[in-house]
GROMACS .gro file of C-alpha atoms in nm:
model
  484
    1MET     CA    1  -3.653  -0.574  -6.096
    2SER     CA    2  -3.852  -0.531  -6.417
    3THR     CA    3  -4.014  -0.821  -6.599
    4LEU     CA    4  -4.109  -0.870  -6.964
    5ILE     CA    5  -4.363  -1.141  -7.045
    6ARG     CA    6  -4.313  -1.201  -7.414
    7GLY     CA    7  -4.506  -1.379  -7.688
    8GLY     CA    8  -4.826  -1.468  -7.507
    9THR     CA    9  -5.195  -1.403  -7.558
   10VAL     CA   10  -5.342  -1.156  -7.312
   11VAL     CA   11  -5.684  -1.272  -7.189
   12THR     CA   12  -5.904  -1.038  -6.987
   13ALA     CA   13  -6.269  -1.051  -6.888
   14ASP     CA   14  -6.354  -0.867  -7.210
   15ASP     CA   15  -6.087  -0.936  -7.471
   16ALA     CA   16  -5.808  -1.161  -7.599
   17PHE     CA   17  -5.514  -1.040  -7.808
   18ARG     CA   18  -5.149  -1.116  -7.876
   19ALA     CA   19  -4.921  -0.888  -7.675
   20ASP     CA   20  -4.618  -0.860  -7.451
   21VAL     CA   21  -4.657  -0.724  -7.099
   22TYR     CA   22  -4.384  -0.518  -6.932
   23THR     CA   23  -4.385  -0.453  -6.557
   24ASP     CA   24  -4.163  -0.238  -6.338
   25GLU     CA   25  -4.187  -0.096  -5.987
   26GLY     CA   26  -4.475  -0.331  -5.911
   27VAL     CA   27  -4.710  -0.204  -6.183
   28ILE     CA   28  -4.783  -0.274  -6.548
   29LYS     CA   29  -4.591  -0.024  -6.757
   30ALA     CA   30  -4.673  -0.135  -7.111
   31VAL     CA   31  -4.895  -0.379  -7.301
   32GLY     CA   32  -4.828  -0.423  -7.673
   33GLU     CA   33  -4.647  -0.614  -7.943
   34ASN     CA   34  -4.269  -0.638  -7.970
   35LEU     CA   35  -4.195  -0.451  -7.650
   36ASP     CA   36  -3.839  -0.371  -7.552
   37ALA     CA   37  -3.711  -0.393  -7.197
   38PRO     CA   38  -3.393  -0.296  -7.012
   39GLY     CA   39  -3.108  -0.542  -7.033
   40ASP     CA   40  -3.147  -0.644  -6.670
   41ALA     CA   41  -3.519  -0.722  -6.704
   42ARG     CA   42  -3.632  -1.078  -6.640
   43VAL     CA   43  -3.782  -1.219  -6.959
   44ILE     CA   44  -4.052  -1.487  -6.948
   45ASP     CA   45  -4.127  -1.672  -7.269
   46ALA     CA   46  -4.506  -1.706  -7.282
   47GLY     CA   47  -4.521  -1.856  -7.630
   48GLY     CA   48  -4.830  -2.075  -7.659
   49GLN     CA   49  -4.954  -1.956  -7.321
   50LEU     CA   50  -5.199  -1.701  -7.186
   51ILE     CA   51  -5.130  -1.390  -6.979
   52MET     CA   52  -5.415  -1.321  -6.735
   53PRO     CA   53  -5.484  -1.121  -6.420
   54GLY     CA   54  -5.386  -1.304  -6.104
   55GLY     CA   55  -5.676  -1.470  -5.928
   56ILE     CA   56  -5.864  -1.293  -5.650
   57ASP     CA   57  -6.019  -1.521  -5.389
   58PRO     CA   58  -6.289  -1.311  -5.218
   59HIS     CA   59  -6.352  -1.560  -4.939
   60THR     CA   60  -6.075  -1.707  -4.721
   61HIS     CA   61  -6.019  -1.766  -4.349
   62MET     CA   62  -5.650  -1.777  -4.256
   63GLU     CA   63  -5.565  -1.871  -3.894
   64LEU     CA   64  -5.929  -1.830  -3.793
   65PRO     CA   65  -6.018  -1.904  -3.427
   66PHE     CA   66  -6.330  -2.117  -3.465
   67MET     CA   67  -6.518  -2.393  -3.284
   68GLY     CA   68  -6.259  -2.432  -3.011
   69THR     CA   69  -5.952  -2.442  -3.232
   70VAL     CA   70  -5.758  -2.229  -3.481
   71ALA     CA   71  -5.735  -2.291  -3.855
   72SER     CA   72  -5.401  -2.454  -3.941
   73GLU     CA   73  -5.332  -2.219  -4.234
   74ASP     CA   74  -5.177  -1.884  -4.140
   75PHE     CA   75  -5.143  -1.574  -4.355
   76TYR     CA   76  -4.793  -1.667  -4.472
   77THR     CA   77  -4.854  -2.029  -4.566
   78GLY     CA   78  -5.196  -1.944  -4.707
   79THR     CA   79  -5.082  -1.665  -4.937
   80CYS     CA   80  -4.790  -1.880  -5.052
   81ALA     CA   81  -5.025  -2.165  -5.140
   82ALA     CA   82  -5.255  -1.919  -5.317
   83ALA     CA   83  -4.970  -1.788  -5.533
   84ALA     CA   84  -4.861  -2.143  -5.618
   85GLY     CA   85  -5.204  -2.191  -5.771
   86GLY     CA   86  -5.229  -1.856  -5.947
   87THR     CA   87  -5.416  -1.646  -5.690
   88THR     CA   88  -5.242  -1.318  -5.608
   89MET     CA   89  -5.490  -1.163  -5.365
   90CYS     CA   90  -5.725  -1.290  -5.096
   91ILE     CA   91  -6.003  -1.107  -4.914
   92ASP     CA   92  -6.015  -1.258  -4.567
   93PHE     CA   93  -6.254  -1.200  -4.276
   94VAL     CA   94  -6.228  -1.023  -3.943
   95ILE     CA   95  -6.481  -1.201  -3.718
   96PRO     CA   96  -6.535  -1.033  -3.380
   97ALA     CA   97  -6.661  -1.245  -3.094
   98PRO     CA   98  -6.996  -1.133  -2.953
   99GLN     CA   99  -6.943  -0.807  -2.760
  100GLU     CA  100  -6.590  -0.770  -2.898
  101PRO     CA  101  -6.540  -0.418  -3.043
  102LEU     CA  102  -6.507  -0.429  -3.420
  103LEU     CA  103  -6.196  -0.212  -3.421
  104GLU     CA  104  -6.024  -0.432  -3.163
  105ALA     CA  105  -6.092  -0.739  -3.375
  106TYR     CA  106  -5.975  -0.561  -3.691
  107ASN     CA  107  -5.647  -0.459  -3.527
  108LYS     CA  108  -5.594  -0.815  -3.400
  109TRP     CA  109  -5.640  -0.959  -3.750
  110ARG     CA  110  -5.411  -0.693  -3.898
  111GLY     CA  111  -5.143  -0.809  -3.656
  112TRP     CA  112  -5.181  -1.171  -3.763
  113SER     CA  113  -5.176  -1.076  -4.130
  114GLU     CA  114  -4.843  -0.891  -4.120
  115LYS     CA  115  -4.675  -1.218  -4.222
  116ALA     CA  116  -4.871  -1.239  -4.551
  117ALA     CA  117  -4.658  -1.288  -4.862
  118ALA     CA  118  -4.913  -1.157  -5.115
  119ASP     CA  119  -5.173  -0.881  -5.114
  120TYR     CA  120  -5.488  -0.914  -4.907
  121SER     CA  121  -5.782  -0.722  -4.766
  122PHE     CA  122  -6.058  -0.779  -4.510
  123HIS     CA  123  -6.432  -0.803  -4.487
  124VAL     CA  124  -6.546  -0.735  -4.128
  125ALA     CA  125  -6.826  -0.938  -3.972
  126VAL     CA  126  -7.103  -0.780  -3.767
  127THR     CA  127  -7.184  -1.036  -3.498
  128TRP     CA  128  -7.363  -0.814  -3.245
  129TRP     CA  129  -7.508  -0.465  -3.225
  130ASP     CA  130  -7.493  -0.152  -3.013
  131ASP     CA  131  -7.393   0.212  -3.064
  132SER     CA  132  -7.023   0.121  -3.066
  133VAL     CA  133  -7.073  -0.111  -3.364
  134HIS     CA  134  -7.254   0.170  -3.546
  135ARG     CA  135  -6.958   0.399  -3.474
  136ASP     CA  136  -6.685   0.145  -3.554
  137MET     CA  137  -6.838   0.068  -3.893
  138ALA     CA  138  -6.783   0.432  -3.990
  139THR     CA  139  -6.420   0.422  -3.874
  140LEU     CA  140  -6.357   0.102  -4.068
  141VAL     CA  141  -6.500   0.248  -4.388
  142ASN     CA  142  -6.358   0.599  -4.361
  143GLU     CA  143  -6.016   0.524  -4.211
  144LYS     CA  144  -5.933   0.153  -4.256
  145GLY     CA  145  -6.023   0.081  -4.619
  146VAL     CA  146  -6.306  -0.164  -4.542
  147ASN     CA  147  -6.608  -0.149  -4.773
  148SER     CA  148  -6.784  -0.478  -4.696
  149PHE     CA  149  -6.949  -0.623  -4.386
  150LYS     CA  150  -7.027  -0.992  -4.331
  151HIS     CA  151  -7.330  -1.137  -4.153
  152PHE     CA  152  -7.352  -1.500  -4.041
  153MET     CA  153  -7.716  -1.609  -4.039
  154ALA     CA  154  -7.604  -1.943  -3.889
  155TYR     CA  155  -7.404  -2.054  -3.579
  156LYS     CA  156  -7.669  -1.994  -3.314
  157GLY     CA  157  -7.524  -1.912  -2.974
  158ALA     CA  158  -7.199  -1.789  -3.124
  159ILE     CA  159  -7.168  -1.542  -3.412
  160MET     CA  160  -7.519  -1.558  -3.562
  161ALA     CA  161  -7.674  -1.229  -3.670
  162ASP     CA  162  -8.050  -1.218  -3.616
  163ASP     CA  163  -8.288  -1.004  -3.819
  164GLU     CA  164  -8.250  -0.704  -3.588
  165ILE     CA  165  -7.873  -0.707  -3.642
  166LEU     CA  166  -7.921  -0.748  -4.016
  167VAL     CA  167  -8.154  -0.450  -4.038
  168ASN     CA  168  -7.936  -0.221  -3.826
  169SER     CA  169  -7.616  -0.319  -4.006
  170PHE     CA  170  -7.767  -0.302  -4.355
  171VAL     CA  171  -7.896   0.050  -4.291
  172ARG     CA  172  -7.560   0.164  -4.155
  173ALA     CA  173  -7.368   0.007  -4.444
  174LYS     CA  174  -7.587   0.191  -4.691
  175GLU     CA  175  -7.521   0.521  -4.515
  176LEU     CA  176  -7.147   0.456  -4.541
  177GLY     CA  177  -7.138   0.333  -4.900
  178ALA     CA  178  -7.041  -0.022  -4.804
  179ILE     CA  179  -7.176  -0.352  -4.935
  180CYS     CA  180  -7.327  -0.620  -4.710
  181THR     CA  181  -7.249  -0.990  -4.744
  182VAL     CA  182  -7.435  -1.281  -4.587
  183HIS     CA  183  -7.370  -1.644  -4.501
  184ALA     CA  184  -7.722  -1.764  -4.574
  185GLU     CA  185  -7.838  -2.050  -4.352
  186ASN     CA  186  -8.130  -2.034  -4.108
  187GLY     CA  187  -7.947  -2.076  -3.778
  188GLU     CA  188  -8.259  -2.159  -3.577
  189LEU     CA  189  -8.352  -2.441  -3.814
  190VAL     CA  190  -7.994  -2.573  -3.820
  191PHE     CA  191  -7.987  -2.583  -3.439
  192LYS     CA  192  -8.321  -2.768  -3.423
  193LEU     CA  193  -8.225  -3.017  -3.693
  194GLN     CA  194  -7.889  -3.086  -3.529
  195GLN     CA  195  -8.068  -3.180  -3.208
  196GLU     CA  196  -8.316  -3.393  -3.403
  197MET     CA  197  -8.036  -3.586  -3.577
  198LYS     CA  198  -7.861  -3.655  -3.248
  199ASP     CA  199  -8.188  -3.759  -3.081
  200ARG     CA  200  -8.223  -4.014  -3.361
  201GLY     CA  201  -7.874  -4.148  -3.291
  202ILE     CA  202  -7.712  -3.991  -3.597
  203THR     CA  203  -7.384  -3.858  -3.463
  204GLY     CA  204  -7.141  -3.914  -3.754
  205PRO     CA  205  -7.052  -3.674  -4.036
  206GLU     CA  206  -7.357  -3.787  -4.234
  207GLY     CA  207  -7.563  -3.587  -3.985
  208HIS     CA  208  -7.403  -3.264  -4.103
  209PRO     CA  209  -7.583  -3.232  -4.441
  210LEU     CA  210  -7.902  -3.376  -4.293
  211SER     CA  211  -7.912  -3.090  -4.044
  212ARG     CA  212  -7.847  -2.829  -4.313
  213PRO     CA  213  -8.074  -2.920  -4.609
  214PRO     CA  214  -8.092  -2.690  -4.913
  215GLU     CA  215  -8.420  -2.538  -4.793
  216VAL     CA  216  -8.240  -2.398  -4.486
  217GLU     CA  217  -8.003  -2.212  -4.715
  218GLY     CA  218  -8.273  -2.106  -4.959
  219GLU     CA  219  -8.491  -1.958  -4.685
  220ALA     CA  220  -8.207  -1.753  -4.540
  221ALA     CA  221  -8.092  -1.628  -4.879
  222ASN     CA  222  -8.443  -1.518  -4.968
  223ARG     CA  223  -8.492  -1.349  -4.629
  224ALA     CA  224  -8.167  -1.154  -4.653
  225ILE     CA  225  -8.246  -1.054  -5.010
  226ARG     CA  226  -8.595  -0.934  -4.916
  227ILE     CA  227  -8.457  -0.733  -4.622
  228ALA     CA  228  -8.204  -0.576  -4.857
  229GLN     CA  229  -8.483  -0.506  -5.106
  230VAL     CA  230  -8.690  -0.316  -4.851
  231LEU     CA  231  -8.387  -0.115  -4.739
  232ASN     CA  232  -8.256  -0.050  -5.093
  233VAL     CA  233  -7.911  -0.186  -5.006
  234PRO     CA  234  -7.688  -0.399  -5.233
  235LEU     CA  235  -7.618  -0.754  -5.116
  236TYR     CA  236  -7.353  -1.020  -5.183
  237VAL     CA  237  -7.449  -1.379  -5.093
  238VAL     CA  238  -7.144  -1.593  -5.022
  239HIS     CA  239  -7.085  -1.963  -5.101
  240ASN     CA  240  -7.414  -2.052  -5.267
  241SER     CA  241  -7.432  -2.429  -5.270
  242CYS     CA  242  -7.782  -2.515  -5.393
  243LYS     CA  243  -8.059  -2.446  -5.640
  244GLU     CA  244  -8.276  -2.286  -5.372
  245SER     CA  245  -8.039  -1.997  -5.294
  246LEU     CA  246  -7.957  -1.952  -5.663
  247GLU     CA  247  -8.329  -1.925  -5.741
  248ALA     CA  248  -8.365  -1.649  -5.480
  249ILE     CA  249  -8.075  -1.456  -5.631
  250THR     CA  250  -8.200  -1.508  -5.987
  251ARG     CA  251  -8.549  -1.384  -5.898
  252ALA     CA  252  -8.408  -1.074  -5.730
  253ARG     CA  253  -8.177  -0.990  -6.018
  254GLN     CA  254  -8.459  -1.033  -6.270
  255GLU     CA  255  -8.656  -0.780  -6.069
  256GLY     CA  256  -8.368  -0.535  -6.094
  257GLN     CA  257  -8.234  -0.578  -5.742
  258ARG     CA  258  -7.860  -0.532  -5.694
  259VAL     CA  259  -7.769  -0.878  -5.564
  260TYR     CA  260  -7.447  -1.069  -5.629
  261GLY     CA  261  -7.374  -1.438  -5.580
  262GLU     CA  262  -7.056  -1.633  -5.506
  263VAL     CA  263  -6.994  -2.004  -5.559
  264LEU     CA  264  -6.711  -2.221  -5.429
  265ALA     CA  265  -6.505  -2.438  -5.661
  266GLY     CA  266  -6.578  -2.731  -5.430
  267HIS     CA  267  -6.954  -2.690  -5.449
  268LEU     CA  268  -6.929  -2.704  -5.829
  269VAL     CA  269  -6.764  -3.046  -5.844
  270ILE     CA  270  -6.820  -3.240  -5.519
  271ASP     CA  271  -7.148  -3.400  -5.403
  272ASP     CA  272  -7.280  -3.511  -5.066
  273SER     CA  273  -7.178  -3.875  -5.105
  274VAL     CA  274  -6.851  -3.782  -4.931
  275TYR     CA  275  -7.034  -3.769  -4.597
  276ARG     CA  276  -7.141  -4.132  -4.624
  277ASN     CA  277  -6.786  -4.261  -4.658
  278PRO     CA  278  -6.724  -4.509  -4.371
  279ASP     CA  279  -6.381  -4.355  -4.304
  280PHE     CA  280  -6.450  -4.088  -4.040
  281ASP     CA  281  -6.140  -3.885  -4.128
  282PHE     CA  282  -6.242  -3.872  -4.494
  283ALA     CA  283  -6.602  -3.776  -4.424
  284ALA     CA  284  -6.513  -3.524  -4.152
  285ALA     CA  285  -6.255  -3.358  -4.377
  286HIS     CA  286  -6.545  -3.251  -4.603
  287VAL     CA  287  -6.752  -3.098  -4.324
  288MET     CA  288  -6.810  -2.734  -4.412
  289SER     CA  289  -7.113  -2.505  -4.417
  290PRO     CA  290  -7.311  -2.503  -4.632
  291PRO     CA  291  -7.234  -2.871  -4.697
  292PHE     CA  292  -7.175  -3.037  -5.031
  293ARG     CA  293  -7.507  -3.110  -5.198
  294PRO     CA  294  -7.671  -3.399  -5.388
  295LYS     CA  295  -7.590  -3.430  -5.757
  296GLY     CA  296  -7.801  -3.192  -5.961
  297HIS     CA  297  -7.718  -2.886  -5.757
  298GLN     CA  298  -7.373  -2.873  -5.919
  299GLU     CA  299  -7.512  -2.837  -6.270
  300ALA     CA  300  -7.755  -2.569  -6.152
  301LEU     CA  301  -7.465  -2.373  -6.005
  302TRP     CA  302  -7.273  -2.398  -6.331
  303ARG     CA  303  -7.577  -2.258  -6.509
  304GLY     CA  304  -7.580  -1.977  -6.255
  305LEU     CA  305  -7.225  -1.888  -6.352
  306GLN     CA  306  -7.299  -1.917  -6.722
  307SER     CA  307  -7.606  -1.694  -6.697
  308GLY     CA  308  -7.431  -1.429  -6.490
  309ASN     CA  309  -7.655  -1.475  -6.186
  310LEU     CA  310  -7.347  -1.596  -5.995
  311GLN     CA  311  -7.053  -1.366  -6.053
  312THR     CA  312  -6.757  -1.487  -5.846
  313THR     CA  313  -6.581  -1.807  -5.747
  314ALA     CA  314  -6.408  -1.853  -5.414
  315THR     CA  315  -6.291  -2.125  -5.178
  316ASP     CA  316  -6.398  -2.043  -4.819
  317HIS     CA  317  -6.044  -2.167  -4.752
  318CYS     CA  318  -6.047  -2.266  -4.382
  319CYS     CA  319  -5.811  -2.549  -4.294
  320PHE     CA  320  -5.851  -2.795  -4.010
  321CYS     CA  321  -5.636  -3.107  -3.994
  322ALA     CA  322  -5.751  -3.457  -3.901
  323ASP     CA  323  -5.662  -3.419  -3.533
  324GLN     CA  324  -5.873  -3.102  -3.519
  325LYS     CA  325  -6.167  -3.259  -3.699
  326ALA     CA  326  -6.151  -3.545  -3.446
  327ALA     CA  327  -6.310  -3.314  -3.188
  328GLY     CA  328  -6.640  -3.420  -3.342
  329ALA     CA  329  -6.575  -3.795  -3.346
  330ASP     CA  330  -6.884  -3.855  -3.131
  331ASP     CA  331  -7.088  -3.550  -3.234
  332PHE     CA  332  -7.090  -3.415  -3.591
  333SER     CA  333  -7.192  -3.069  -3.467
  334LEU     CA  334  -6.850  -3.037  -3.299
  335ILE     CA  335  -6.648  -3.104  -3.616
  336PRO     CA  336  -6.474  -2.777  -3.706
  337ASN     CA  337  -6.632  -2.653  -4.027
  338GLY     CA  338  -6.392  -2.585  -4.313
  339THR     CA  339  -6.202  -2.719  -4.613
  340ALA     CA  340  -5.906  -2.599  -4.820
  341GLY     CA  341  -5.887  -2.495  -5.184
  342VAL     CA  342  -5.701  -2.166  -5.230
  343GLU     CA  343  -5.422  -2.341  -5.422
  344ASP     CA  344  -5.649  -2.541  -5.651
  345ARG     CA  345  -5.941  -2.311  -5.737
  346MET     CA  346  -5.793  -2.170  -6.058
  347SER     CA  347  -5.699  -2.505  -6.212
  348VAL     CA  348  -6.024  -2.673  -6.105
  349MET     CA  349  -6.225  -2.388  -6.257
  350TRP     CA  350  -6.031  -2.403  -6.585
  351ASP     CA  351  -6.049  -2.783  -6.606
  352GLN     CA  352  -6.415  -2.813  -6.513
  353GLY     CA  353  -6.523  -2.484  -6.670
  354VAL     CA  354  -6.320  -2.394  -6.977
  355VAL     CA  355  -6.205  -2.740  -7.087
  356THR     CA  356  -6.563  -2.870  -7.068
  357GLY     CA  357  -6.699  -2.573  -7.262
  358ARG     CA  358  -6.907  -2.441  -6.974
  359LEU     CA  359  -6.704  -2.117  -6.961
  360THR     CA  360  -6.506  -1.919  -7.214
  361PRO     CA  361  -6.155  -1.806  -7.116
  362ASN     CA  362  -6.292  -1.451  -7.076
  363GLU     CA  363  -6.566  -1.576  -6.845
  364PHE     CA  364  -6.302  -1.766  -6.648
  365VAL     CA  365  -6.107  -1.443  -6.591
  366ALA     CA  366  -6.425  -1.262  -6.489
  367ALA     CA  367  -6.532  -1.533  -6.243
  368THR     CA  368  -6.189  -1.588  -6.085
  369SER     CA  369  -6.061  -1.230  -6.072
  370THR     CA  370  -6.222  -0.932  -6.243
  371ASN     CA  371  -6.576  -0.957  -6.104
  372ALA     CA  372  -6.449  -0.971  -5.747
  373ALA     CA  373  -6.230  -0.666  -5.813
  374LYS     CA  374  -6.528  -0.476  -5.950
  375ILE     CA  375  -6.777  -0.579  -5.679
  376PHE     CA  376  -6.536  -0.490  -5.398
  377ASN     CA  377  -6.414  -0.169  -5.566
  378ILE     CA  378  -6.049  -0.240  -5.643
  379TYR     CA  379  -6.081  -0.251  -6.022
  380PRO     CA  380  -5.884  -0.171  -6.239
  381ARG     CA  381  -5.599  -0.174  -5.987
  382LYS     CA  382  -5.666  -0.546  -5.950
  383GLY     CA  383  -5.827  -0.791  -6.190
  384SER     CA  384  -5.702  -0.625  -6.507
  385VAL     CA  385  -5.412  -0.619  -6.753
  386ASN     CA  386  -5.403  -0.243  -6.795
  387VAL     CA  387  -5.117   0.005  -6.786
  388GLY     CA  388  -5.101   0.138  -6.430
  389ALA     CA  389  -5.261  -0.169  -6.274
  390ASP     CA  390  -5.078  -0.370  -6.009
  391ALA     CA  391  -4.847  -0.624  -6.171
  392ASP     CA  392  -5.038  -0.924  -6.036
  393LEU     CA  393  -5.035  -1.162  -6.330
  394ILE     CA  394  -5.025  -1.527  -6.422
  395VAL     CA  395  -4.881  -1.704  -6.723
  396TRP     CA  396  -5.122  -1.989  -6.796
  397ASP     CA  397  -5.055  -2.306  -6.990
  398PRO     CA  398  -5.395  -2.426  -7.112
  399GLU     CA  399  -5.246  -2.764  -7.210
  400GLY     CA  400  -5.045  -2.818  -6.891
  401THR     CA  401  -5.162  -3.077  -6.640
  402ARG     CA  402  -5.107  -3.169  -6.278
  403THR     CA  403  -5.259  -3.414  -6.034
  404ILE     CA  404  -5.386  -3.259  -5.712
  405SER     CA  405  -5.272  -3.424  -5.390
  406ALA     CA  406  -5.219  -3.340  -5.024
  407LYS     CA  407  -4.873  -3.495  -5.065
  408THR     CA  408  -4.763  -3.221  -5.305
  409HIS     CA  409  -4.979  -2.918  -5.229
  410HIS     CA  410  -4.849  -2.614  -5.040
  411GLN     CA  411  -5.156  -2.570  -4.819
  412ASN     CA  412  -5.097  -2.636  -4.450
  413ILE     CA  413  -5.347  -2.918  -4.416
  414ASP     CA  414  -5.324  -3.298  -4.433
  415PHE     CA  415  -5.619  -3.348  -4.668
  416ASN     CA  416  -5.729  -3.219  -5.008
  417ILE     CA  417  -6.093  -3.231  -5.115
  418PHE     CA  418  -5.978  -3.254  -5.480
  419GLU     CA  419  -5.738  -3.543  -5.408
  420GLY     CA  420  -5.643  -3.739  -5.718
  421MET     CA  421  -5.807  -3.503  -5.968
  422THR     CA  422  -5.590  -3.450  -6.274
  423VAL     CA  423  -5.656  -3.099  -6.400
  424LYS     CA  424  -5.578  -2.953  -6.740
  425GLY     CA  425  -5.473  -2.588  -6.724
  426ILE     CA  426  -5.199  -2.468  -6.488
  427ASN     CA  427  -5.008  -2.150  -6.411
  428THR     CA  428  -4.641  -2.179  -6.506
  429HIS     CA  429  -4.560  -1.837  -6.357
  430THR     CA  430  -4.718  -1.617  -6.094
  431ILE     CA  431  -4.618  -1.251  -6.070
  432SER     CA  432  -4.708  -1.066  -5.749
  433GLN     CA  433  -4.635  -0.693  -5.721
  434GLY     CA  434  -4.418  -0.733  -6.031
  435ARG     CA  435  -4.206  -1.004  -5.872
  436VAL     CA  436  -4.195  -1.361  -6.007
  437VAL     CA  437  -4.298  -1.567  -5.704
  438TRP     CA  438  -4.383  -1.897  -5.878
  439ALA     CA  439  -4.195  -2.032  -6.176
  440ASP     CA  440  -4.202  -2.385  -6.313
  441GLY     CA  441  -4.304  -2.546  -5.987
  442GLN     CA  442  -4.089  -2.342  -5.747
  443LEU     CA  443  -4.208  -2.085  -5.493
  444ASP     CA  444  -4.004  -1.777  -5.412
  445MET     CA  445  -4.212  -1.582  -5.160
  446GLU     CA  446  -4.103  -1.328  -4.898
  447ARG     CA  447  -4.265  -1.341  -4.556
  448GLY     CA  448  -4.434  -1.009  -4.480
  449SER     CA  449  -4.417  -0.875  -4.837
  450GLY     CA  450  -4.794  -0.881  -4.878
  451ARG     CA  451  -4.972  -0.548  -4.865
  452TYR     CA  452  -5.304  -0.463  -4.705
  453ILE     CA  453  -5.518  -0.323  -4.987
  454ASP     CA  454  -5.760  -0.042  -4.903
  455ARG     CA  455  -6.100  -0.077  -5.071
  456PRO     CA  456  -6.274   0.261  -5.102
  457ALA     CA  457  -6.639   0.311  -5.016
  458PHE     CA  458  -6.889   0.327  -5.299
  459ALA     CA  459  -7.093   0.626  -5.403
  460PRO     CA  460  -7.450   0.585  -5.271
  461TYR     CA  461  -7.630   0.321  -5.476
  462TYR     CA  462  -7.967   0.494  -5.458
  463ALA     CA  463  -8.094   0.838  -5.362
  464ALA     CA  464  -8.171   0.822  -4.991
  465MET     CA  465  -8.494   0.633  -4.932
  466GLU     CA  466  -8.655   0.748  -5.258
  467ARG     CA  467  -8.884   0.450  -5.272
  468ARG     CA  468  -8.988   0.487  -4.909
  469GLU     CA  469  -9.083   0.851  -4.966
  470ASP     CA  470  -9.302   0.740  -5.258
  471LEU     CA  471  -9.479   0.495  -5.029
  472LEU     CA  472  -9.531   0.756  -4.759
  473ALA     CA  473  -9.654   1.026  -4.997
  474PRO     CA  474 -10.020   0.910  -5.011
  475THR     CA  475 -10.035   0.913  -4.630
  476ALA     CA  476  -9.908   1.269  -4.625
  477VAL     CA  477 -10.168   1.369  -4.885
  478ASN     CA  478 -10.447   1.205  -4.688
  479ARG     CA  479 -10.340   1.385  -4.374
  480ALA     CA  480 -10.335   1.717  -4.558
  481LYS     CA  481 -10.686   1.656  -4.686
  482ALA     CA  482 -10.805   1.560  -4.343
  483ALA     CA  483 -10.663   1.881  -4.199
  484GLU     CA  484 -10.870   2.082  -4.450
   0.00000   0.00000   0.00000
């Protein structure tokens, strides 16, 4: 069925103009004033509202097996909740267990994701290394539409990638035209500090941020960035939560290094006081890594977005209910790490970003959609309002309000980290693949209608090892002279 969105203001990352948008067969067919449409087309009155690209959340974990349990949100419920909040695509993660072949893990995740109701794609984590990983990375890039590989620098004894893995994987990714991403926390320091907290009798959720101070994140971010600098490989640092990691990214970008930074909506508005709440369920519900930080880091992160040193916003959506979090009732290090947010990111970012004057509407579109599409090579198919682009759109009421609550959200979790926040700025309609899936508070999603989106490899970022050849040249000259 075709759809005509009439009378709104189109807002993209670069422009804003009055126009109608006509979609058919899942793509945008026309953008302009006073458009006509077939008599059977669905017409949406967008008068007084904005027409924007659907959100892209570049960091989610649906039904993730982790820390002895499985995330409560699956690919169907998660993509439905995302659409309810204005997000029309998620990039999730395939996370192989140590020694598990990457292709086996990828195929397993593809099986789980068949129930998705909106479009999605996958980053693939490199959690170990041998010749099979080297080979499987090529298959994933060349045959499976994967162009990004994740590296966890934390979680010692489980999925942590040490420096040897980082170097091998970074080099291989560069050869294949893929981008590397890192979860930047020094896993050795985290492990030591966790033991220190417990030796001191600190076993509750308050021990979680104490064992993962900002310096732990800053060190890992800087190390990954420096490794990438030596190898001439682009890098994307996920969920930056503190000034220390932002400073590492800012320094690198000022030096001309191709480094990108992501920030979570939660890290922009929530501080570490949540861990000192005497209610265990409340405090444990906020346990995620990196943790929420002391006040002051939030404003620095906003400045990172404003300056362009952080480019994307995400959620790290990974849901664990109270009974799952209770596994760490006597030991904070056993609390499954993760919070929700895929349904609320767009409204929180508008309310705390645009309404406050921190972001312009164009910057909002860039940070919630377009930049992710560009970084992960699916623009302008996604993240744009262009003829020929996928008809993933939202109609946004900048004056509309709603109060966030676990009692009314669509996420499959019994807690909401934004509980009680009244946000200004809501999507009245969500269009996915040209189909209206959210209208005036009602979901109309089809299980299994989501598509896996291939993300092509990039052209090589740099001529092969040009800088290294420059460094080696003097040695070659000296040897030649010595031979004479």
